PDB file of C-alpha atoms in Angstrom:
ATOM      1  CA  MET A   1     -70.541 -49.155 -10.676  1.00 50.00           C
ATOM      2  CA  THR A   2     -72.401 -51.545 -12.964  1.00 61.00           C
ATOM      3  CA  ASP A   3     -70.921 -53.554 -15.792  1.00 92.00           C
ATOM      4  CA  LEU A   4     -73.118 -51.733 -18.285  1.00 97.00           C
ATOM      5  CA  ARG A   5     -71.817 -48.407 -17.020  1.00 97.00           C
ATOM      6  CA  LYS A   6     -68.248 -49.500 -17.772  1.00 96.00           C
ATOM      7  CA  THR A   7     -69.349 -50.722 -21.201  1.00 97.00           C
ATOM      8  CA  VAL A   8     -70.969 -47.366 -21.985  1.00 98.00           C
ATOM      9  CA  GLU A   9     -67.826 -45.529 -20.878  1.00 97.00           C
ATOM     10  CA  ARG A  10     -65.841 -47.685 -23.314  1.00 98.00           C
ATOM     11  CA  PHE A  11     -68.472 -47.069 -26.032  1.00 98.00           C
ATOM     12  CA  TRP A  12     -67.995 -43.282 -25.868  1.00 98.00           C
ATOM     13  CA  ALA A  13     -64.211 -43.466 -25.499  1.00 98.00           C
ATOM     14  CA  ALA A  14     -64.014 -45.723 -28.555  1.00 98.00           C
ATOM     15  CA  ALA A  15     -66.285 -43.416 -30.583  1.00 98.00           C
ATOM     16  CA  GLU A  16     -64.189 -40.378 -29.705  1.00 97.00           C
ATOM     17  CA  ALA A  17     -61.019 -42.339 -30.643  1.00 97.00           C
ATOM     18  CA  ARG A  18     -62.568 -43.718 -33.889  1.00 97.00           C
ATOM     19  CA  ASP A  19     -61.577 -47.161 -32.633  1.00 98.00           C
ATOM     20  CA  TRP A  20     -64.366 -49.001 -34.434  1.00 98.00           C
ATOM     21  CA  ASP A  21     -63.249 -52.457 -33.337  1.00 98.00           C
ATOM     22  CA  ALA A  22     -63.411 -51.459 -29.683  1.00 98.00           C
ATOM     23  CA  PHE A  23     -66.702 -49.683 -30.374  1.00 98.00           C
ATOM     24  CA  ALA A  24     -68.200 -52.819 -31.955  1.00 98.00           C
ATOM     25  CA  GLY A  25     -67.001 -54.806 -28.961  1.00 98.00           C
ATOM     26  CA  THR A  26     -69.369 -52.907 -26.671  1.00 98.00           C
ATOM     27  CA  LEU A  27     -72.442 -53.857 -28.737  1.00 98.00           C
ATOM     28  CA  ALA A  28     -74.647 -56.917 -28.852  1.00 98.00           C
ATOM     29  CA  GLU A  29     -74.850 -58.351 -32.364  1.00 98.00           C
ATOM     30  CA  ASP A  30     -78.579 -57.559 -32.561  1.00 98.00           C
ATOM     31  CA  VAL A  31     -78.301 -54.070 -31.043  1.00 98.00           C
ATOM     32  CA  VAL A  32     -81.191 -51.755 -31.924  1.00 98.00           C
ATOM     33  CA  TYR A  33     -80.637 -48.005 -32.247  1.00 98.00           C
ATOM     34  CA  THR A  34     -83.675 -45.704 -32.184  1.00 98.00           C
ATOM     35  CA  LEU A  35     -83.994 -41.971 -32.871  1.00 97.00           C
ATOM     36  CA  PRO A  36     -87.506 -40.928 -31.773  1.00 95.00           C
ATOM     37  CA  GLN A  37     -87.170 -37.398 -33.176  1.00 95.00           C
ATOM     38  CA  THR A  38     -86.800 -38.644 -36.769  1.00 95.00           C
ATOM     39  CA  ARG A  39     -88.517 -41.991 -36.214  1.00 96.00           C
ATOM     40  CA  GLU A  40     -85.416 -43.764 -37.535  1.00 97.00           C
ATOM     41  CA  ARG A  41     -84.209 -47.177 -36.427  1.00 98.00           C
ATOM     42  CA  ILE A  42     -81.029 -49.115 -37.173  1.00 98.00           C
ATOM     43  CA  ARG A  43     -80.890 -52.850 -36.515  1.00 98.00           C
ATOM     44  CA  GLY A  44     -77.718 -54.809 -35.952  1.00 98.00           C
ATOM     45  CA  ARG A  45     -74.152 -54.135 -34.918  1.00 98.00           C
ATOM     46  CA  GLU A  46     -72.685 -53.982 -38.397  1.00 97.00           C
ATOM     47  CA  ARG A  47     -75.068 -51.297 -39.637  1.00 97.00           C
ATOM     48  CA  TYR A  48     -74.877 -49.309 -36.434  1.00 98.00           C
ATOM     49  CA  VAL A  49     -71.052 -49.262 -36.450  1.00 98.00           C
ATOM     50  CA  ARG A  50     -71.163 -48.177 -40.085  1.00 97.00           C
ATOM     51  CA  PHE A  51     -73.657 -45.391 -39.260  1.00 96.00           C
ATOM     52  CA  ASN A  52     -71.222 -44.019 -36.696  1.00 96.00           C
ATOM     53  CA  ARG A  53     -68.116 -44.547 -38.826  1.00 95.00           C
ATOM     54  CA  GLU A  54     -69.761 -42.721 -41.751  1.00 92.00           C
ATOM     55  CA  TYR A  55     -71.222 -39.919 -39.631  1.00 91.00           C
ATOM     56  CA  PRO A  56     -70.048 -36.742 -41.379  1.00 89.00           C
ATOM     57  CA  GLY A  57     -67.904 -33.991 -39.911  1.00 90.00           C
ATOM     58  CA  ASP A  58     -64.938 -33.824 -37.569  1.00 92.00           C
ATOM     59  CA  TRP A  59     -67.109 -34.412 -34.520  1.00 95.00           C
ATOM     60  CA  ARG A  60     -65.795 -34.497 -30.975  1.00 97.00           C
ATOM     61  CA  LEU A  61     -67.619 -35.521 -27.833  1.00 97.00           C
ATOM     62  CA  ARG A  62     -67.232 -35.541 -24.089  1.00 97.00           C
ATOM     63  CA  VAL A  63     -69.467 -37.128 -21.488  1.00 97.00           C
ATOM     64  CA  GLU A  64     -71.064 -34.483 -19.239  1.00 97.00           C
ATOM     65  CA  ARG A  65     -73.030 -36.808 -17.011  1.00 97.00           C
ATOM     66  CA  ILE A  66     -73.713 -40.499 -16.615  1.00 98.00           C
ATOM     67  CA  VAL A  67     -76.414 -42.158 -14.506  1.00 98.00           C
ATOM     68  CA  ALA A  68     -76.446 -45.929 -14.161  1.00 97.00           C
ATOM     69  CA  GLU A  69     -78.368 -48.684 -12.501  1.00 96.00           C
ATOM     70  CA  PRO A  70     -78.169 -52.417 -13.246  1.00 94.00           C
ATOM     71  CA  GLY A  71     -79.253 -52.912 -16.862  1.00 96.00           C
ATOM     72  CA  GLN A  72     -79.817 -49.226 -17.665  1.00 97.00           C
ATOM     73  CA  VAL A  73     -77.501 -46.287 -18.292  1.00 98.00           C
ATOM     74  CA  VAL A  74     -78.148 -42.715 -19.420  1.00 98.00           C
ATOM     75  CA  THR A  75     -75.504 -40.349 -20.742  1.00 98.00           C
ATOM     76  CA  TRP A  76     -75.615 -36.661 -21.479  1.00 98.00           C
ATOM     77  CA  ILE A  77     -72.860 -35.783 -23.912  1.00 98.00           C
ATOM     78  CA  HIS A  78     -71.543 -32.521 -25.252  1.00 96.00           C
ATOM     79  CA  PHE A  79     -70.992 -32.922 -28.971  1.00 95.00           C
ATOM     80  CA  THR A  80     -69.228 -30.497 -31.302  1.00 95.00           C
ATOM     81  CA  VAL A  81     -68.877 -30.453 -35.096  1.00 92.00           C
ATOM     82  CA  GLY A  82     -66.673 -27.507 -35.986  1.00 89.00           C
ATOM     83  CA  LEU A  83     -68.250 -24.494 -34.296  1.00 89.00           C
ATOM     84  CA  GLU A  84     -71.621 -26.177 -33.787  1.00 90.00           C
ATOM     85  CA  GLU A  85     -72.289 -27.409 -30.249  1.00 91.00           C
ATOM     86  CA  MET A  86     -75.006 -29.891 -29.361  1.00 92.00           C
ATOM     87  CA  TYR A  87     -76.226 -32.015 -26.511  1.00 94.00           C
ATOM     88  CA  GLY A  88     -76.943 -35.692 -26.924  1.00 97.00           C
ATOM     89  CA  ILE A  89     -78.890 -37.782 -24.451  1.00 98.00           C
ATOM     90  CA  SER A  90     -78.706 -41.547 -24.799  1.00 98.00           C
ATOM     91  CA  PHE A  91     -80.612 -44.276 -22.997  1.00 98.00           C
ATOM     92  CA  PHE A  92     -78.777 -47.607 -23.005  1.00 98.00           C
ATOM     93  CA  THR A  93     -80.047 -51.028 -21.947  1.00 98.00           C
ATOM     94  CA  GLY A  94     -78.148 -54.284 -21.808  1.00 97.00           C
ATOM     95  CA  THR A  95     -76.193 -56.531 -19.533  1.00 92.00           C
ATOM     96  CA  GLU A  96     -72.469 -56.563 -20.297  1.00 88.00           C
ATOM     97  CA  ARG A  97     -72.957 -55.504 -23.897  1.00 97.00           C
ATOM     98  CA  ILE A  98     -75.368 -52.868 -25.162  1.00 98.00           C
ATOM     99  CA  ASP A  99     -78.672 -54.275 -26.474  1.00 98.00           C
ATOM    100  CA  ALA A 100     -80.494 -51.023 -27.228  1.00 98.00           C
ATOM    101  CA  ILE A 101     -79.747 -47.310 -27.530  1.00 98.00           C
ATOM    102  CA  THR A 102     -82.301 -44.519 -27.826  1.00 98.00           C
ATOM    103  CA  ASP A 103     -80.847 -41.103 -28.644  1.00 96.00           C
ATOM    104  CA  PHE A 104     -82.258 -37.600 -28.287  1.00 97.00           C
ATOM    105  CA  TRP A 105     -80.644 -34.509 -29.818  1.00 96.00           C
ATOM    106  CA  PRO A 106     -82.356 -31.411 -28.403  1.00 96.00           C
ATOM    107  CA  GLU A 107     -81.793 -28.166 -30.288  1.00 93.00           C
ATOM    108  CA  PRO A 108     -81.758 -24.577 -29.033  1.00 92.00           C
ATOM    109  CA  TYR A 109     -85.026 -22.635 -29.266  1.00 92.00           C
ATOM    110  CA  GLU A 110     -86.367 -19.252 -28.225  1.00 92.00           C
ATOM    111  CA  PRO A 111     -88.230 -19.251 -24.901  1.00 91.00           C
ATOM    112  CA  PRO A 112     -91.962 -18.602 -25.141  1.00 88.00           C
ATOM    113  CA  ALA A 113     -93.222 -15.264 -23.839  1.00 89.00           C
ATOM    114  CA  GLY A 114     -94.961 -14.956 -20.484  1.00 89.00           C
ATOM    115  CA  ARG A 115     -92.450 -16.363 -18.009  1.00 91.00           C
ATOM    116  CA  GLU A 116     -89.891 -13.557 -17.868  1.00 91.00           C
ATOM    117  CA  HIS A 117     -90.971 -12.796 -14.286  1.00 92.00           C
ATOM    118  CA  LEU A 118     -89.694 -16.196 -13.166  1.00 94.00           C
ATOM    119  CA  VAL A 119     -86.589 -16.899 -15.237  1.00 94.00           C
ATOM    120  CA  GLU A 120     -83.121 -15.516 -15.807  1.00 95.00           C
ATOM    121  CA  ARG A 121     -81.127 -16.134 -19.002  1.00 94.00           C
ATOM    122  CA  TYR A 122     -77.562 -17.377 -18.856  1.00 94.00           C
TER     123      TYR A 122
ATOM    124  CA  MET B   1     -84.453 -48.123  -5.196  1.00 50.00           C
ATOM    125  CA  THR B   2     -82.963 -44.861  -3.953  1.00 61.00           C
ATOM    126  CA  ASP B   3     -84.714 -42.219  -1.889  1.00 92.00           C
ATOM    127  CA  LEU B   4     -84.275 -39.708  -4.683  1.00 97.00           C
ATOM    128  CA  ARG B   5     -85.958 -42.080  -7.101  1.00 97.00           C
ATOM    129  CA  LYS B   6     -89.025 -42.202  -4.862  1.00 96.00           C
ATOM    130  CA  THR B   7     -88.968 -38.427  -4.562  1.00 97.00           C
ATOM    131  CA  VAL B   8     -88.870 -38.043  -8.344  1.00 98.00           C
ATOM    132  CA  GLU B   9     -91.768 -40.468  -8.730  1.00 97.00           C
ATOM    133  CA  ARG B  10     -93.761 -38.299  -6.295  1.00 98.00           C
ATOM    134  CA  PHE B  11     -92.664 -35.152  -8.178  1.00 98.00           C
ATOM    135  CA  TRP B  12     -94.175 -36.380 -11.463  1.00 98.00           C
ATOM    136  CA  ALA B  13     -97.303 -37.841  -9.837  1.00 98.00           C
ATOM    137  CA  ALA B  14     -97.930 -34.518  -8.057  1.00 98.00           C
ATOM    138  CA  ALA B  15     -97.398 -32.529 -11.272  1.00 98.00           C
ATOM    139  CA  GLU B  16     -99.833 -34.730 -13.184  1.00 97.00           C
ATOM    140  CA  ALA B  17    -102.366 -34.355 -10.310  1.00 97.00           C
ATOM    141  CA  ARG B  18    -101.805 -30.550 -10.020  1.00 97.00           C
ATOM    142  CA  ASP B  19    -101.151 -31.161  -6.335  1.00 98.00           C
ATOM    143  CA  TRP B  20     -98.826 -28.192  -5.894  1.00 98.00           C
ATOM    144  CA  ASP B  21     -98.312 -28.691  -2.168  1.00 98.00           C
ATOM    145  CA  ALA B  22     -97.124 -32.251  -2.700  1.00 98.00           C
ATOM    146  CA  PHE B  23     -95.034 -31.048  -5.653  1.00 98.00           C
ATOM    147  CA  ALA B  24     -93.360 -28.361  -3.516  1.00 98.00           C
ATOM    148  CA  GLY B  25     -92.674 -30.997  -0.878  1.00 98.00           C
ATOM    149  CA  THR B  26     -90.328 -32.842  -3.229  1.00 98.00           C
ATOM    150  CA  LEU B  27     -88.124 -29.771  -3.773  1.00 98.00           C
ATOM    151  CA  ALA B  28     -85.294 -28.239  -1.764  1.00 98.00           C
ATOM    152  CA  GLU B  29     -85.987 -24.598  -0.965  1.00 98.00           C
ATOM    153  CA  ASP B  30     -83.047 -23.458  -3.117  1.00 98.00           C
ATOM    154  CA  VAL B  31     -83.790 -25.797  -6.023  1.00 98.00           C
ATOM    155  CA  VAL B  32     -82.294 -24.687  -9.348  1.00 98.00           C
ATOM    156  CA  TYR B  33     -84.056 -25.474 -12.627  1.00 98.00           C
ATOM    157  CA  THR B  34     -82.075 -25.163 -15.870  1.00 98.00           C
ATOM    158  CA  LEU B  35     -83.198 -25.352 -19.500  1.00 97.00           C
ATOM    159  CA  PRO B  36     -80.028 -25.542 -21.629  1.00 95.00           C
ATOM    160  CA  GLN B  37     -81.923 -25.233 -24.927  1.00 95.00           C
ATOM    161  CA  THR B  38     -83.212 -21.739 -24.084  1.00 96.00           C
ATOM    162  CA  ARG B  39     -80.467 -20.892 -21.583  1.00 96.00           C
ATOM    163  CA  GLU B  40     -83.139 -20.200 -18.958  1.00 97.00           C
ATOM    164  CA  ARG B  41     -82.734 -20.739 -15.230  1.00 98.00           C
ATOM    165  CA  ILE B  42     -85.213 -20.550 -12.339  1.00 98.00           C
ATOM    166  CA  ARG B  43     -83.945 -20.283  -8.784  1.00 98.00           C
ATOM    167  CA  GLY B  44     -85.920 -21.272  -5.708  1.00 98.00           C
ATOM    168  CA  ARG B  45     -88.864 -23.496  -4.878  1.00 98.00           C
ATOM    169  CA  GLU B  46     -91.493 -20.761  -4.900  1.00 97.00           C
ATOM    170  CA  ARG B  47     -90.681 -19.568  -8.426  1.00 97.00           C
ATOM    171  CA  TYR B  48     -90.268 -23.053  -9.771  1.00 98.00           C
ATOM    172  CA  VAL B  49     -93.627 -24.225  -8.394  1.00 98.00           C
ATOM    173  CA  ARG B  50     -95.238 -21.122  -9.890  1.00 97.00           C
ATOM    174  CA  PHE B  51     -93.591 -21.802 -13.268  1.00 96.00           C
ATOM    175  CA  ASN B  52     -95.184 -25.238 -13.315  1.00 96.00           C
ATOM    176  CA  ARG B  53     -98.548 -24.103 -11.933  1.00 95.00           C
ATOM    177  CA  GLU B  54     -98.749 -21.376 -14.582  1.00 92.00           C
ATOM    178  CA  TYR B  55     -97.548 -23.564 -17.449  1.00 91.00           C
ATOM    179  CA  PRO B  56    -100.182 -23.102 -20.141  1.00 89.00           C
ATOM    180  CA  GLY B  57    -102.355 -25.775 -21.688  1.00 90.00           C
ATOM    181  CA  ASP B  58    -104.129 -28.887 -20.457  1.00 92.00           C
ATOM    182  CA  TRP B  59    -100.898 -30.860 -20.345  1.00 95.00           C
ATOM    183  CA  ARG B  60    -100.689 -34.511 -19.341  1.00 97.00           C
ATOM    184  CA  LEU B  61     -97.618 -36.588 -18.699  1.00 97.00           C
ATOM    185  CA  ARG B  62     -96.540 -40.128 -18.083  1.00 97.00           C
ATOM    186  CA  VAL B  63     -93.134 -41.461 -17.140  1.00 97.00           C
ATOM    187  CA  GLU B  64     -91.701 -43.678 -19.900  1.00 97.00           C
ATOM    188  CA  ARG B  65     -88.424 -44.554 -18.229  1.00 97.00           C
ATOM    189  CA  ILE B  66     -86.564 -43.800 -15.037  1.00 98.00           C
ATOM    190  CA  VAL B  67     -82.906 -44.505 -14.270  1.00 98.00           C
ATOM    191  CA  ALA B  68     -81.591 -43.879 -10.778  1.00 97.00           C
ATOM    192  CA  GLU B  69     -78.437 -44.149  -8.759  1.00 96.00           C
ATOM    193  CA  PRO B  70     -77.762 -42.609  -5.343  1.00 94.00           C
ATOM    194  CA  GLY B  71     -78.000 -38.839  -5.720  1.00 96.00           C
ATOM    195  CA  GLN B  72     -78.930 -38.830  -9.424  1.00 97.00           C
ATOM    196  CA  VAL B  73     -82.097 -39.687 -11.342  1.00 98.00           C
ATOM    197  CA  VAL B  74     -83.042 -39.327 -15.003  1.00 98.00           C
ATOM    198  CA  THR B  75     -86.568 -39.518 -16.350  1.00 98.00           C
ATOM    199  CA  TRP B  76     -87.882 -39.706 -19.873  1.00 98.00           C
ATOM    200  CA  ILE B  77     -91.483 -38.528 -19.947  1.00 98.00           C
ATOM    201  CA  HIS B  78     -94.146 -38.499 -22.615  1.00 96.00           C
ATOM    202  CA  PHE B  79     -95.890 -35.148 -22.497  1.00 95.00           C
ATOM    203  CA  THR B  80     -99.046 -34.139 -24.348  1.00 95.00           C
ATOM    204  CA  VAL B  81    -100.767 -30.771 -24.711  1.00 92.00           C
ATOM    205  CA  GLY B  82    -103.945 -31.347 -26.697  1.00 89.00           C
ATOM    206  CA  LEU B  83    -102.847 -33.150 -29.856  1.00 89.00           C
ATOM    207  CA  GLU B  84     -99.188 -32.177 -29.509  1.00 90.00           C
ATOM    208  CA  GLU B  85     -96.916 -34.921 -28.180  1.00 91.00           C
ATOM    209  CA  MET B  86     -93.452 -34.297 -26.817  1.00 92.00           C
ATOM    210  CA  TYR B  87     -90.656 -36.033 -24.983  1.00 94.00           C
ATOM    211  CA  GLY B  88     -89.049 -34.513 -21.928  1.00 97.00           C
ATOM    212  CA  ILE B  89     -85.788 -35.684 -20.425  1.00 98.00           C
ATOM    213  CA  SER B  90     -84.939 -34.484 -16.938  1.00 98.00           C
ATOM    214  CA  PHE B  91     -81.755 -34.899 -14.917  1.00 98.00           C
ATOM    215  CA  PHE B  92     -82.333 -34.637 -11.167  1.00 98.00           C
ATOM    216  CA  THR B  93     -79.786 -34.367  -8.376  1.00 98.00           C
ATOM    217  CA  GLY B  94     -80.393 -34.276  -4.649  1.00 97.00           C
ATOM    218  CA  THR B  95     -80.565 -36.434  -1.584  1.00 92.00           C
ATOM    219  CA  GLU B  96     -84.110 -36.850  -0.235  1.00 88.00           C
ATOM    220  CA  ARG B  97     -85.356 -33.663  -1.857  1.00 97.00           C
ATOM    221  CA  ILE B  98     -84.531 -32.402  -5.319  1.00 98.00           C
ATOM    222  CA  ASP B  99     -81.698 -29.837  -5.430  1.00 98.00           C
ATOM    223  CA  ALA B 100     -81.376 -29.383  -9.186  1.00 98.00           C
ATOM    224  CA  ILE B 101     -83.279 -30.258 -12.357  1.00 98.00           C
ATOM    225  CA  THR B 102     -82.010 -29.900 -15.905  1.00 98.00           C
ATOM    226  CA  ASP B 103     -84.622 -30.435 -18.600  1.00 96.00           C
ATOM    227  CA  PHE B 104     -84.335 -31.168 -22.315  1.00 97.00           C
ATOM    228  CA  TRP B 105     -87.265 -31.011 -24.750  1.00 96.00           C
ATOM    229  CA  PRO B 106     -86.187 -32.562 -28.057  1.00 96.00           C
ATOM    230  CA  GLU B 107     -88.387 -31.792 -31.067  1.00 93.00           C
ATOM    231  CA  PRO B 108     -89.049 -33.838 -34.205  1.00 91.00           C
ATOM    232  CA  TYR B 109     -86.860 -33.099 -37.245  1.00 92.00           C
ATOM    233  CA  GLU B 110     -86.345 -34.467 -40.723  1.00 92.00           C
ATOM    234  CA  PRO B 111     -83.484 -36.962 -41.015  1.00 91.00           C
ATOM    235  CA  PRO B 112     -80.493 -35.757 -43.032  1.00 88.00           C
ATOM    236  CA  ALA B 113     -79.934 -37.393 -46.421  1.00 89.00           C
ATOM    237  CA  GLY B 114     -77.270 -40.021 -46.952  1.00 89.00           C
ATOM    238  CA  ARG B 115     -78.106 -42.720 -44.429  1.00 91.00           C
ATOM    239  CA  GLU B 116     -81.147 -44.320 -46.015  1.00 91.00           C
ATOM    240  CA  HIS B 117     -79.086 -47.484 -46.696  1.00 91.00           C
ATOM    241  CA  LEU B 118     -78.755 -48.072 -42.947  1.00 93.00           C
ATOM    242  CA  VAL B 119     -82.020 -46.940 -41.397  1.00 94.00           C
ATOM    243  CA  GLU B 120     -85.688 -47.809 -41.448  1.00 94.00           C
ATOM    244  CA  ARG B 121     -88.442 -45.337 -40.512  1.00 94.00           C
ATOM    245  CA  TYR B 122     -91.130 -46.232 -38.012  1.00 94.00           C
TER     246      TYR B 122
END
């Protein structure tokens, strides 16, 4: 159990609870948030808290898996907005507070042809 | 440094080298590979090695980040096929060999409107 792991657990619990003061408390003031899929970046705690607070929809989340080592944590979350279900994968770095977050939001797609002899669908 | 971390490093090095014997050596015989985005699953080392060996295109990969704790490893890889660039995120579990892999392949998308006041593009 690393300190950053505990911080990330509090980060997600605070987001789910809309406790934006507790959420801000997990973040370094100069936190950097990066979304490689859209090539978007948000700099600073105030903007990043606002981004989350303003995020539209009655979203709910639960942590599916967490992997941590000193200074680095990854979470896989299950995220729902109404009937829409998504996965979110987040890479965190930091010490006690979170310095950087990089998020991925993979979407469903149809499997390419040619591998039916190897796979099953579930 | 965990044993599974070393195994996962050998897994990616062997894939990049097309050394399918070394690749198979990192896997438990009953390894399970899951792709949540397509709801595909591959059971067993022989099929999973074949899936990788037959994967089309002159693909190349490099590991961008690795996070490990005992029994669990996550990698973020940069994957190219010709001019196409992708990210792959893989969750591994196991002890010395890999028992299970769950892969995510997030694709680029256009950012939704309404958050331009908070983000920069890069």
